[in-house]
PDB file of C-alpha atoms and ligand atoms in Angstrom:
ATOM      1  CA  UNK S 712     -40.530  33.976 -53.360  1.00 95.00           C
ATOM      2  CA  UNK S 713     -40.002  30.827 -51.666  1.00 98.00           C
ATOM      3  CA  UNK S 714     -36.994  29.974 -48.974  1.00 98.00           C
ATOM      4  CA  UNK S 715     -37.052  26.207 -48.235  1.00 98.00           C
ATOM      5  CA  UNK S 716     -34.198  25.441 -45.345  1.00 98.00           C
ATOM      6  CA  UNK S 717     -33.397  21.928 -45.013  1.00 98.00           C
ATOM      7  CA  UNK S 718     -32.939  22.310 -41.052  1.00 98.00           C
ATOM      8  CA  UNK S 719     -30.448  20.427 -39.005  1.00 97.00           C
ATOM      9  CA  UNK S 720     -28.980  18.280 -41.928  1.00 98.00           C
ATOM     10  CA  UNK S 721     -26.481  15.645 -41.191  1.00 97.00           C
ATOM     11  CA  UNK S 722     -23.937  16.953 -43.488  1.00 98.00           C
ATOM     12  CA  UNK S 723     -20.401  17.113 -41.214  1.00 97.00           C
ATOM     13  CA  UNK S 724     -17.058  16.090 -41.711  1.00 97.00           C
ATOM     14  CA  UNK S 725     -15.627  12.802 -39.653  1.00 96.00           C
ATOM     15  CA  UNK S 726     -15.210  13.715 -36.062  1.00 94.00           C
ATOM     16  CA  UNK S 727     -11.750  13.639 -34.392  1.00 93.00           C
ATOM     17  CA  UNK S 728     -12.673  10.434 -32.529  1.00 91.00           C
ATOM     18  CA  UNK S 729     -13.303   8.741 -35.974  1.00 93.00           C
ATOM     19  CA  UNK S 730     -10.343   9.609 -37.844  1.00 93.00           C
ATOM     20  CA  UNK S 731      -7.982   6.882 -36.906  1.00 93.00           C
ATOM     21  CA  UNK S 732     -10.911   4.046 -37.381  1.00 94.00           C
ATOM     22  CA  UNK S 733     -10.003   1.615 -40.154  1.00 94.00           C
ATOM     23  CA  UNK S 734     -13.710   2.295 -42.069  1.00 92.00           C
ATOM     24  CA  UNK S 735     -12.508   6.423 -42.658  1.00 94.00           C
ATOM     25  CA  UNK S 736      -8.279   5.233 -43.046  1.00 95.00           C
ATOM     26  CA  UNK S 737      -9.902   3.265 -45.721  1.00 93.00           C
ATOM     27  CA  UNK S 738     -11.562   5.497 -47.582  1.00 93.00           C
ATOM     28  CA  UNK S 739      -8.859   8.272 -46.837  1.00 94.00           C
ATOM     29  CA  UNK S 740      -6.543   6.147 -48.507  1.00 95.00           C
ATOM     30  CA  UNK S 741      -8.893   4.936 -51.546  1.00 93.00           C
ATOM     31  CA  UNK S 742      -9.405   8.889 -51.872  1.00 91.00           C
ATOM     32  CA  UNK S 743      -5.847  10.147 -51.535  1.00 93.00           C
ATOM     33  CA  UNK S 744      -6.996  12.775 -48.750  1.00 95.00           C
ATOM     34  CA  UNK S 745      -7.100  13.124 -45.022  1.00 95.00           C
ATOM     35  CA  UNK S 746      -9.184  11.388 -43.108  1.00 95.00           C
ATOM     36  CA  UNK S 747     -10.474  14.990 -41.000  1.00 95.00           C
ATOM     37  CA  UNK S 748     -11.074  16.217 -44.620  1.00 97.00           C
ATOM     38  CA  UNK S 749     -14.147  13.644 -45.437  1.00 97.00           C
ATOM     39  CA  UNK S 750     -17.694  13.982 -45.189  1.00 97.00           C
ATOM     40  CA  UNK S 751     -19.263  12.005 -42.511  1.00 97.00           C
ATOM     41  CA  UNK S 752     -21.373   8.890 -44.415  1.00 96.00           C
ATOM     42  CA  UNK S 753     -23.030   6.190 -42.576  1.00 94.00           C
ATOM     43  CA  UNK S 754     -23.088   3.917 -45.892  1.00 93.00           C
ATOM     44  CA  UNK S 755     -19.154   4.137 -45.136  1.00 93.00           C
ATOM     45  CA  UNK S 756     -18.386   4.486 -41.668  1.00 93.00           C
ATOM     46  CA  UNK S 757     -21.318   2.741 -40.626  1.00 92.00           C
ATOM     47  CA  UNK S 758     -18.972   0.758 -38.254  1.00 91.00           C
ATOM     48  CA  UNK S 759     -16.908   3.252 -36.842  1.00 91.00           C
ATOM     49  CA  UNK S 760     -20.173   5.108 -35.849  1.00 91.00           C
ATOM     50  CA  UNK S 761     -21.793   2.190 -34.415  1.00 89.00           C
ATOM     51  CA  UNK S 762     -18.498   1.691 -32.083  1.00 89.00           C
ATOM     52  CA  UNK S 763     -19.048   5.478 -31.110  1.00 86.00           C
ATOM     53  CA  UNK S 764     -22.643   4.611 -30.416  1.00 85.00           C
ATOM     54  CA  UNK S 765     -22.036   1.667 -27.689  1.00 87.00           C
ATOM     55  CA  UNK S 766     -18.783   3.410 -25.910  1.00 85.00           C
ATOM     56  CA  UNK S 767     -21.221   6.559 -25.642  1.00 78.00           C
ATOM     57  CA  UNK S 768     -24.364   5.891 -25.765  1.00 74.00           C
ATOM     58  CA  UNK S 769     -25.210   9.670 -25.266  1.00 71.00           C
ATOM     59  CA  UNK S 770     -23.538  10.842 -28.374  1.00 66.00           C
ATOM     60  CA  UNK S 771     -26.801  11.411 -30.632  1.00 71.00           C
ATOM     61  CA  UNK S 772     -25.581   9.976 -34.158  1.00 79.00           C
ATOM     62  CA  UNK S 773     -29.048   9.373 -35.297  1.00 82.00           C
ATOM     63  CA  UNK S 774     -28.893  12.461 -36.681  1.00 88.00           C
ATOM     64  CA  UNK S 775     -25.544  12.257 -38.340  1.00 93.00           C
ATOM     65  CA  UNK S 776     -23.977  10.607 -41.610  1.00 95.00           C
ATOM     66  CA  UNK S 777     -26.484  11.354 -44.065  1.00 97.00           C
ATOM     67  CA  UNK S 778     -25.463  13.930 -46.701  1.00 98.00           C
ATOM     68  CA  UNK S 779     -27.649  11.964 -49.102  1.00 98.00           C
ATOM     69  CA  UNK S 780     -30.062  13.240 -47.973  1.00 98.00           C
ATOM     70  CA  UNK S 781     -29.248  16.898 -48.931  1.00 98.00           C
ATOM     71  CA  UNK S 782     -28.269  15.651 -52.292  1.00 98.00           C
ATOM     72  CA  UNK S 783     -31.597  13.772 -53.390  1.00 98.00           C
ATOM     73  CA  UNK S 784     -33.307  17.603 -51.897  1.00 98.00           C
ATOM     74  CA  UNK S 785     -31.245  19.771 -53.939  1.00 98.00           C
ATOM     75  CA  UNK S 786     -31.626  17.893 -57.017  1.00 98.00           C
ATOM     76  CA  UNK S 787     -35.363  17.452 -56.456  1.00 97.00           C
ATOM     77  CA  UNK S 788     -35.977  21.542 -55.782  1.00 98.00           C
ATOM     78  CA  UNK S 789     -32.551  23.172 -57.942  1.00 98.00           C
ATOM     79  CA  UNK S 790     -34.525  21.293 -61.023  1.00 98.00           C
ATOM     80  CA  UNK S 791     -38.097  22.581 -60.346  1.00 98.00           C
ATOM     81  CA  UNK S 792     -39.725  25.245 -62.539  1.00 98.00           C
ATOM     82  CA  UNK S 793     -39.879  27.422 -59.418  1.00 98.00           C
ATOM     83  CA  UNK S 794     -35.985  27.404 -59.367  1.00 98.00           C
ATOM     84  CA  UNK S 795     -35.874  28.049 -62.771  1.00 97.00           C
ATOM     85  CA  UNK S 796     -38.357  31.034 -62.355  1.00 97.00           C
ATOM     86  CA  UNK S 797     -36.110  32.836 -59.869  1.00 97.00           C
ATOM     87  CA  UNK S 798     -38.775  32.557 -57.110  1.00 97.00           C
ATOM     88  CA  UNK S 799     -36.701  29.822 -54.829  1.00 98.00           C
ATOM     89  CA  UNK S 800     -34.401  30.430 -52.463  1.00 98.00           C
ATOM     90  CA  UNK S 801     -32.542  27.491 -51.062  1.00 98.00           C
ATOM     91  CA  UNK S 802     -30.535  26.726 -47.652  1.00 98.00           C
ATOM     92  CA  UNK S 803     -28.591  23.871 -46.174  1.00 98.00           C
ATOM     93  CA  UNK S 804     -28.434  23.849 -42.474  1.00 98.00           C
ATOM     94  CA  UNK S 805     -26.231  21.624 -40.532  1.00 98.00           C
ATOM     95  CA  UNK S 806     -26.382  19.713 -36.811  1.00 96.00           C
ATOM     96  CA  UNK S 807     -23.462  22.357 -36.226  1.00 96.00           C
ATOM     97  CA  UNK S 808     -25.123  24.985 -37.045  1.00 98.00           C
ATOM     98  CA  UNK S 809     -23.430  25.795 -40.197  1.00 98.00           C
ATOM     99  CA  UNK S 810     -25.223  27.098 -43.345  1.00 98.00           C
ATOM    100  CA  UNK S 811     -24.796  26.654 -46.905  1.00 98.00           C
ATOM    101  CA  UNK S 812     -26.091  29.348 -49.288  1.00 98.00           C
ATOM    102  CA  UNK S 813     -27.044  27.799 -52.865  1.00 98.00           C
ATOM    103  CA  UNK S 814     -26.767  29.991 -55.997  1.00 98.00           C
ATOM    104  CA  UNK S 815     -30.317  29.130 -57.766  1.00 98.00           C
ATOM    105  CA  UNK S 816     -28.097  28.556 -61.098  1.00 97.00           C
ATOM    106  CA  UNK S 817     -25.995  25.786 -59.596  1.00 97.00           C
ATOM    107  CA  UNK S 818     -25.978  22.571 -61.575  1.00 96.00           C
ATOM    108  CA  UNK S 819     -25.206  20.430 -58.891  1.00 97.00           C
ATOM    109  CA  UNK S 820     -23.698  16.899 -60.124  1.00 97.00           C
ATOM    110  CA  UNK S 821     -25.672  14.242 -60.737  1.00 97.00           C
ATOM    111  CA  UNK S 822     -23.663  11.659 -58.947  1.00 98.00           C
ATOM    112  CA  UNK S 823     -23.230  11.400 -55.209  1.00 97.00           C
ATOM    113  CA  UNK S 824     -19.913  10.861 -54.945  1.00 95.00           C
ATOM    114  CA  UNK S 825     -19.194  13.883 -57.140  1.00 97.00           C
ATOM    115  CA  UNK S 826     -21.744  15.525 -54.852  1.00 98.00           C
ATOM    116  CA  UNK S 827     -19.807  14.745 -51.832  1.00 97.00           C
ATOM    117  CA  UNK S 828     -16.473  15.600 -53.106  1.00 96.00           C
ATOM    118  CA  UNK S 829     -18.285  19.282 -53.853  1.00 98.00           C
ATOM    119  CA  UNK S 830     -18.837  18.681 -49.727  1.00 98.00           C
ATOM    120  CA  UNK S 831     -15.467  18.351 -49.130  1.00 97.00           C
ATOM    121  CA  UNK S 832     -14.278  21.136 -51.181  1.00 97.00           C
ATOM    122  CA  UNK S 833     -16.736  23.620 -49.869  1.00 98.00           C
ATOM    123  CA  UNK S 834     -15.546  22.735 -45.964  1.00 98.00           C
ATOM    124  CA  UNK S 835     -12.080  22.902 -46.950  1.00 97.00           C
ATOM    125  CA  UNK S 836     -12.557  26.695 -48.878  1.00 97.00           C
ATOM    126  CA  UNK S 837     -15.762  28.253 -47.465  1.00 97.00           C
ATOM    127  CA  UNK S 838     -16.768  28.656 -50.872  1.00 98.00           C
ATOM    128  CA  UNK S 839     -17.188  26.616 -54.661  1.00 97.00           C
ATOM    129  CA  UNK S 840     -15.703  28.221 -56.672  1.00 95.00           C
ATOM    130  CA  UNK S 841     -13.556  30.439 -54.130  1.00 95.00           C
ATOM    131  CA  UNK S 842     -14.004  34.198 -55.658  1.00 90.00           C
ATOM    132  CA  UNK S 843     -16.223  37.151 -55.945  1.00 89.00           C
ATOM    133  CA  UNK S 844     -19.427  34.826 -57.348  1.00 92.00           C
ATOM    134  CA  UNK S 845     -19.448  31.460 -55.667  1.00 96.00           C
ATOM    135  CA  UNK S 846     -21.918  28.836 -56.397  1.00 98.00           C
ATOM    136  CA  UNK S 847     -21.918  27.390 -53.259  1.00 98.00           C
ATOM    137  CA  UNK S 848     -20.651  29.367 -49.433  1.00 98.00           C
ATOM    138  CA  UNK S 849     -20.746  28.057 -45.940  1.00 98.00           C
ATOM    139  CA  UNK S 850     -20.571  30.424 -42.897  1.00 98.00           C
ATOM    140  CA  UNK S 851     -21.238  30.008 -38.946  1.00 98.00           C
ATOM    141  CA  UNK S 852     -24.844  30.334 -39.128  1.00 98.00           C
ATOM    142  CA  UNK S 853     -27.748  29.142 -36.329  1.00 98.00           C
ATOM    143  CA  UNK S 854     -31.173  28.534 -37.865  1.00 98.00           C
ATOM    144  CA  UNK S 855     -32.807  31.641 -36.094  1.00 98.00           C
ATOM    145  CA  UNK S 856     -30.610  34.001 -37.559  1.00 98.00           C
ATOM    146  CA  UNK S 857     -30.771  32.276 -41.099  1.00 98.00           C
ATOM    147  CA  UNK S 858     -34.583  32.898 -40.748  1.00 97.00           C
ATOM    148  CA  UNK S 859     -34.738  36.241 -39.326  1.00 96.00           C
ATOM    149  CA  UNK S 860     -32.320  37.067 -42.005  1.00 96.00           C
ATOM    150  CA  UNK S 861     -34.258  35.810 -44.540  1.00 95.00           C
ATOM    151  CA  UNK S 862     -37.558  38.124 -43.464  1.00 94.00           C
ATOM    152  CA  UNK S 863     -40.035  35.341 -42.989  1.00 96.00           C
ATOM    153  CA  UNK S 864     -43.300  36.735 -43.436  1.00 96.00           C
ATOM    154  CA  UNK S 865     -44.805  33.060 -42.328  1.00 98.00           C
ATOM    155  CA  UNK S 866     -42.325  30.128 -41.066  1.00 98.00           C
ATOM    156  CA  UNK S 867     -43.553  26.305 -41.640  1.00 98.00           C
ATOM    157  CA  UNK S 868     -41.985  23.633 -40.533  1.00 98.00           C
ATOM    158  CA  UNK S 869     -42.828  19.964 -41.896  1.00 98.00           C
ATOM    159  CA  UNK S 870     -42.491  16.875 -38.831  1.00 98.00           C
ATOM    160  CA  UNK S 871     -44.849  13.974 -38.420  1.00 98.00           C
ATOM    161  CA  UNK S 872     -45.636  14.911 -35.187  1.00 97.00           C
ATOM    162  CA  UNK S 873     -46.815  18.310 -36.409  1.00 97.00           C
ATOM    163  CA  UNK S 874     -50.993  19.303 -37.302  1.00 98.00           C
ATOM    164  CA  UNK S 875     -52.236  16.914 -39.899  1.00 98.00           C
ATOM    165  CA  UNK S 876     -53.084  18.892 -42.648  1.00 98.00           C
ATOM    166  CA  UNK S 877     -52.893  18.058 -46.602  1.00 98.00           C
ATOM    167  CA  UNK S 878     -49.975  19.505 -48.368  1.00 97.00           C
ATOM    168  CA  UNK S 879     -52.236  21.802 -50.582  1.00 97.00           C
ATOM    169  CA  UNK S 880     -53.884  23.473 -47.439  1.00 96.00           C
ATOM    170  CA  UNK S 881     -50.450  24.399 -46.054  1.00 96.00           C
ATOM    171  CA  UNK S 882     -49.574  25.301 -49.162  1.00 95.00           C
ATOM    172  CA  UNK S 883     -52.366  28.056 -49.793  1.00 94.00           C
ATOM    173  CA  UNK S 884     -51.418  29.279 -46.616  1.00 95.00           C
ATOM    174  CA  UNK S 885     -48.085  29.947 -47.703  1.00 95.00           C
ATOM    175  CA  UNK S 886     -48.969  31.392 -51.481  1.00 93.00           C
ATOM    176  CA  UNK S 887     -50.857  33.682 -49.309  1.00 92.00           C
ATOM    177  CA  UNK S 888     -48.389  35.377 -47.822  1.00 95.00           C
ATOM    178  CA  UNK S 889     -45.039  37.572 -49.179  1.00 94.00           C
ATOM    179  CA  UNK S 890     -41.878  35.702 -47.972  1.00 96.00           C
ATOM    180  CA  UNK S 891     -42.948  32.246 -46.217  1.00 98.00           C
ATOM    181  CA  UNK S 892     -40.109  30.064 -45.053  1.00 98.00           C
ATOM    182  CA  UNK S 893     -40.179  26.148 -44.963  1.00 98.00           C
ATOM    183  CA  UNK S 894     -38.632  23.722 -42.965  1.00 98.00           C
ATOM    184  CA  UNK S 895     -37.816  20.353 -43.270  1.00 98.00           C
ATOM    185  CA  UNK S 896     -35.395  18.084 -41.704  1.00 98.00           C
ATOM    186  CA  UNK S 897     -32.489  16.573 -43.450  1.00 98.00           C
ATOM    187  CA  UNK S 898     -32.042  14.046 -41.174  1.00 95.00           C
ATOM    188  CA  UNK S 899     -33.517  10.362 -41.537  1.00 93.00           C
ATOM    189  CA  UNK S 900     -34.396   9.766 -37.730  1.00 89.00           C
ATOM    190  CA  UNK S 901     -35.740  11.777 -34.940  1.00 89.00           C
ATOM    191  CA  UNK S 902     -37.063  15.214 -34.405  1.00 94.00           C
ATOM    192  CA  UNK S 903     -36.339  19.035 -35.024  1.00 96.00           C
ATOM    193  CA  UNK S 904     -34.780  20.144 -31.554  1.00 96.00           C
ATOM    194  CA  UNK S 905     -37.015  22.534 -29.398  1.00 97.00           C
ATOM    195  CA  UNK S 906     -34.589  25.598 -30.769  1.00 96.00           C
ATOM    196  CA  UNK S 907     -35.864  24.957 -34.505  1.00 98.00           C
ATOM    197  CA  UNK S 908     -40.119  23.996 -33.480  1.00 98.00           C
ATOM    198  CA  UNK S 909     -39.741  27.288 -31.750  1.00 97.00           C
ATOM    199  CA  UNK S 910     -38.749  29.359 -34.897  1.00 97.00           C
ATOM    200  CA  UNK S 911     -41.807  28.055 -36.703  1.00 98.00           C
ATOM    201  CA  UNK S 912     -45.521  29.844 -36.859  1.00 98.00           C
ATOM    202  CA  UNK S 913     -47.039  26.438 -37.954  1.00 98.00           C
ATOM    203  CA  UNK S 914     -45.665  22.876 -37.764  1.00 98.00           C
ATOM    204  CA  UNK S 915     -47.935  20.560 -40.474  1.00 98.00           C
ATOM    205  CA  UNK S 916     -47.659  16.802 -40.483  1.00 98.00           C
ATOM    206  CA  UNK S 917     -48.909  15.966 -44.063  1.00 98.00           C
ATOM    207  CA  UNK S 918     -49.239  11.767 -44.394  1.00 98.00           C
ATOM    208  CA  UNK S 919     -49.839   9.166 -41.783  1.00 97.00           C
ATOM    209  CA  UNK S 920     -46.193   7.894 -42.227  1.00 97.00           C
ATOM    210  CA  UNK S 921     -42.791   9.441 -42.054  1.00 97.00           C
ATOM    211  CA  UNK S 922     -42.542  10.385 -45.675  1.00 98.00           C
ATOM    212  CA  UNK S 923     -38.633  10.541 -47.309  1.00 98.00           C
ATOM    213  CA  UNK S 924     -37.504  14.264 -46.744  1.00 98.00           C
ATOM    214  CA  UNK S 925     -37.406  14.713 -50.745  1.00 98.00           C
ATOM    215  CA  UNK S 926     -40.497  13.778 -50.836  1.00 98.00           C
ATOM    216  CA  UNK S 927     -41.752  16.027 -48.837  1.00 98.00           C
ATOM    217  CA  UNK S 928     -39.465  18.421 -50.173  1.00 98.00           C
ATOM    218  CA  UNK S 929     -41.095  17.817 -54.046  1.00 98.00           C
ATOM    219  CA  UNK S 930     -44.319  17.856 -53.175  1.00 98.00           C
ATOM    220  CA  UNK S 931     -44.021  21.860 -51.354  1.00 98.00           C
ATOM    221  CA  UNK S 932     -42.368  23.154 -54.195  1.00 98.00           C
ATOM    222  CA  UNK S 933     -44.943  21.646 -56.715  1.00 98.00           C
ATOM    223  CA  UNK S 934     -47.698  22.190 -54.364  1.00 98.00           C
ATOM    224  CA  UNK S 935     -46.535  26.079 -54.182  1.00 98.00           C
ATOM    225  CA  UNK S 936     -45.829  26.236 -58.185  1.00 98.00           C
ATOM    226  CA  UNK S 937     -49.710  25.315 -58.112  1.00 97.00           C
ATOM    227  CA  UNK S 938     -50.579  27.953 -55.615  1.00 96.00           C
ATOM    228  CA  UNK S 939     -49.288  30.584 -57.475  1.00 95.00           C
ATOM    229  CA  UNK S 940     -50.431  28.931 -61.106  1.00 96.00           C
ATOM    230  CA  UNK S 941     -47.050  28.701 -62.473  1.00 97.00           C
ATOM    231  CA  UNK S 942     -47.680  25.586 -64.342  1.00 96.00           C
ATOM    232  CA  UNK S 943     -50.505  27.159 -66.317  1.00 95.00           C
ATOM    233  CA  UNK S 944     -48.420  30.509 -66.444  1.00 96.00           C
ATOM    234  CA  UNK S 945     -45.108  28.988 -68.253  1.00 96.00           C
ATOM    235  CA  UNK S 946     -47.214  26.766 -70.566  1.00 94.00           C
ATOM    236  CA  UNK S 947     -48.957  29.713 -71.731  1.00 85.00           C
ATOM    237  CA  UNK S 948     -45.669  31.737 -72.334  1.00 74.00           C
ATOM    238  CA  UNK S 949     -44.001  28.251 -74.133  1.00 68.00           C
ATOM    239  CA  UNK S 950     -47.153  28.057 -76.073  1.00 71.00           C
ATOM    240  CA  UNK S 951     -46.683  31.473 -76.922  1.00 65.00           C
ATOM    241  CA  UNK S 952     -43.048  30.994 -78.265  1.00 66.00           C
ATOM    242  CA  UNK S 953     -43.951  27.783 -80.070  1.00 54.00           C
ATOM    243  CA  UNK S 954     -47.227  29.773 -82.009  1.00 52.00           C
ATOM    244  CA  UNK S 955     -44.693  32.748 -82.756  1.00 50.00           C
ATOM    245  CA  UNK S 956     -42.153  30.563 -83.709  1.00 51.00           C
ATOM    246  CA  UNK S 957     -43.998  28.968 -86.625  1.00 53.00           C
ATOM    247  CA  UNK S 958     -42.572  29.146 -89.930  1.00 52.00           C
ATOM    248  CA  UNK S 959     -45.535  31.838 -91.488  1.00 47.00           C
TER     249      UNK S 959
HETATM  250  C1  LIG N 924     -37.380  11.161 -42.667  1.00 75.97           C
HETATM  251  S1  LIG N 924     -38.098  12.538 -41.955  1.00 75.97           S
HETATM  252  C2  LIG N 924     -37.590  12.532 -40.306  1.00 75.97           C
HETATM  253  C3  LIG N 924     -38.626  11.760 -39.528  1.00 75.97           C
HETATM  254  C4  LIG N 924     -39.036  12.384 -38.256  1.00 75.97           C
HETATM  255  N1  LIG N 924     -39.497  11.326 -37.402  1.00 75.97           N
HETATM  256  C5  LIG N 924     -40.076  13.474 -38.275  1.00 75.97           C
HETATM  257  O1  LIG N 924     -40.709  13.648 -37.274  1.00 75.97           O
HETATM  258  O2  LIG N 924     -40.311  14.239 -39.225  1.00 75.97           O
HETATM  259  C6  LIG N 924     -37.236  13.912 -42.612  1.00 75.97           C
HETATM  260  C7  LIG N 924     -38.092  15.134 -42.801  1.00 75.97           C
HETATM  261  O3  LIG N 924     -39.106  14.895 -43.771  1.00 75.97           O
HETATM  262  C8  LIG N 924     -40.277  15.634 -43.438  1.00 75.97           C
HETATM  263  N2  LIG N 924     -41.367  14.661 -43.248  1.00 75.97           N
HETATM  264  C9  LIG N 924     -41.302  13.329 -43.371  1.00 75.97           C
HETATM  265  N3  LIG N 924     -42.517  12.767 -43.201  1.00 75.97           N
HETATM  266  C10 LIG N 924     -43.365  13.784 -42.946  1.00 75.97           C
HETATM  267  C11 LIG N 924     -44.765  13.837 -42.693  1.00 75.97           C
HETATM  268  N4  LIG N 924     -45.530  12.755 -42.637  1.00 75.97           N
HETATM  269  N5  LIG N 924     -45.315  15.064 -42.489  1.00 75.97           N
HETATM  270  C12 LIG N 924     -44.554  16.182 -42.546  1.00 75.97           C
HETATM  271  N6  LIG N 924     -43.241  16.175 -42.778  1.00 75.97           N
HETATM  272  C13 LIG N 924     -42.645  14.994 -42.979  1.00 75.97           C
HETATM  273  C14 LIG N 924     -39.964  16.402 -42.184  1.00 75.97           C
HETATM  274  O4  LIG N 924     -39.549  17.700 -42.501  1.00 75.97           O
HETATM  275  C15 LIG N 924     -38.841  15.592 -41.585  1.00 75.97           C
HETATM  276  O5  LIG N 924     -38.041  16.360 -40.702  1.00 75.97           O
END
C-alpha cells in the first residue's frame, strides 16, 4: 500500500484582507456566495494578491492560490490502476496545516470549477457528503502527525533540490518496503519548509528541471504499479476473464 501526501498545497479560502478587493466581490457576486466562502485562485485574484504582495512584502503568497494544482494530482493518481486496486492511499495537505482525507472511490469532477466548488463545500461542512461515509473530510491536521498516523515504514519526499536519482531507483526502494509514504509539493514555487524535509528518510530530485507536480505525481504511481508488477498482474487476470468469457 501506497500513501502519496501532496504536502503544503495551496488550497485556502480568500484571506480576510482580500475579501473586500474588487477581483473576489467579483467573483462573489458572479457566484452568488460570500466572498470568505471562496477558494483562494491566483487565475482570479491574481490582482488582489499582487496588491498584498507589495504592501507586505513578507507575506509568502508564492505558495498560495493554486488549488489546480491538487486537482490535475487527484485526477492523475484517483484514475490509476493502483487506485483502482485498493493499494493507494491519498492525502491533501494544506499551507495551514489542514488535511483532506480522499475516499479511493471518489469520482472527483472532471471540471475545475466543479472541482473547486467541491472546495468550497468541503470548508464550509468538514465533510462531502456530510454523514456517516463521506467522500471527502478535512480536519486540523500538521504533516507529522498525518505521517506518523499513517505508519510510514519509509518516508520520500520529491524536491529538485533533493539526491538526483531516477524515478525507478526510488521507486524500488519504496516497493521494497511495507507502508512507504511520498511527498510532493502542491505548490508551483519554492520549497518544502524545514518542518516537512525533516519528516522525510530520503529526499530524491528525479530530472534536471522542476518537473509539474502531476507529473511527478504520475510517474511514482506508475513507476510503483511497475515495482510491484501490477501491469502484468491485471492483464493476466483481464486476459483471464476475456478467455473464460468466450462463447464455447
Ligand atoms: C512545481 S514543483 C515545486 C518546485 C520547487 N522548486 C521544488 O523544489 O520542488 C512541485 C512539486 O513537484 C515535485 N517536483 C517537481 N520537479 C521535481 C524534480 N525535478 N525532482 C523531484 N521532484 C520534483 C516536488 O515534489 C515539488 O514540490
Amino acid at each position: 500500500m501506497l500513501t502519496l501526501v501532496l504536502a503544503e498545497s495551496s488550497i485556502e479560502r480568500v484571506p480576510k484582507q482580500l475579501a473586500e478587493h474588487p477581483s473576489v466581490i467579483a467573483q462573489a457576486q458572479r457566484r452568488g456566495k460570500p466572498p470568505g466562502s471562496l477558494i483562494l485562485d491566483r487565475s482570479y485574484h491574481h490582482s488582489g494578491m499582487r496588491m498584498l504582495e507589495r504592501q507586505d512584502p513578507s507575506q509568502a503568497f508564492e505558495k498560495r492560490g493554486r488549488p489546480d494544482i491538487a486537482f490535475h494530482i487527484l485526477l492523475q493518481v484517483l484514475g490509476s490502476p493502483l487506485n483502482r486496486e485498493g493499494l493507494l492511499r491519498t492525502y491533501v495537505h494544506t499551507t495551514e496545516d489542514k488535511v483532506i482525507e480522499i475516499d479511493p472511490q471518489i469520482r472527483l469532477p472532471r471540471n475545475y470549477d466543479r472541482f473547486v466548488g467541491l472546495l468550497e463545500q468541503l470548508y464550509e461542512q468538514g465533510s462531502v457528503p456530510t454523514g456517516e461515509h463521506p467522500l471527502l473530510r478535512i480536519q486540523d491536521c500538521t504533516l507529522t502527525r498525518l505521517v506518523d498516523e499513517s505508519r510510514a515504514s519509509m518516508t520520500i519526499a520529491f524536491s529538485t533540490v533533493g539526491e538526483s536519482t531516477t524515478m525507478k531507483d526510488a521507486c524500488s526502494l519504496m516497493t521494497g518496503t511495507s507502508a512507504p509514504v511520498v511527498l510532493i509539493g502542491g505548490f508551483a514555487h519554492s520549497h518544502f519548509e524545514q518542518s516537512t524535509t525533516k519528516i522525510a528518510d530520503h529526499i530524491f530530485s528525479v530530472d534536471k528541471e522542476p518537473l509539474d507536480a502531476w507529473i511527478v505525481a504520475a510517474r511514482v504511481v506508475y513507476e510503483y504499479e511497475c515495482g510491484m508488477k501490477l501491469p502484468k498482474k491485471r492483464l493476466r487476470v483481464t486476459e483471464g476473464r476475456a478467455f473464460n468469457n468466450r462463447p464455447s
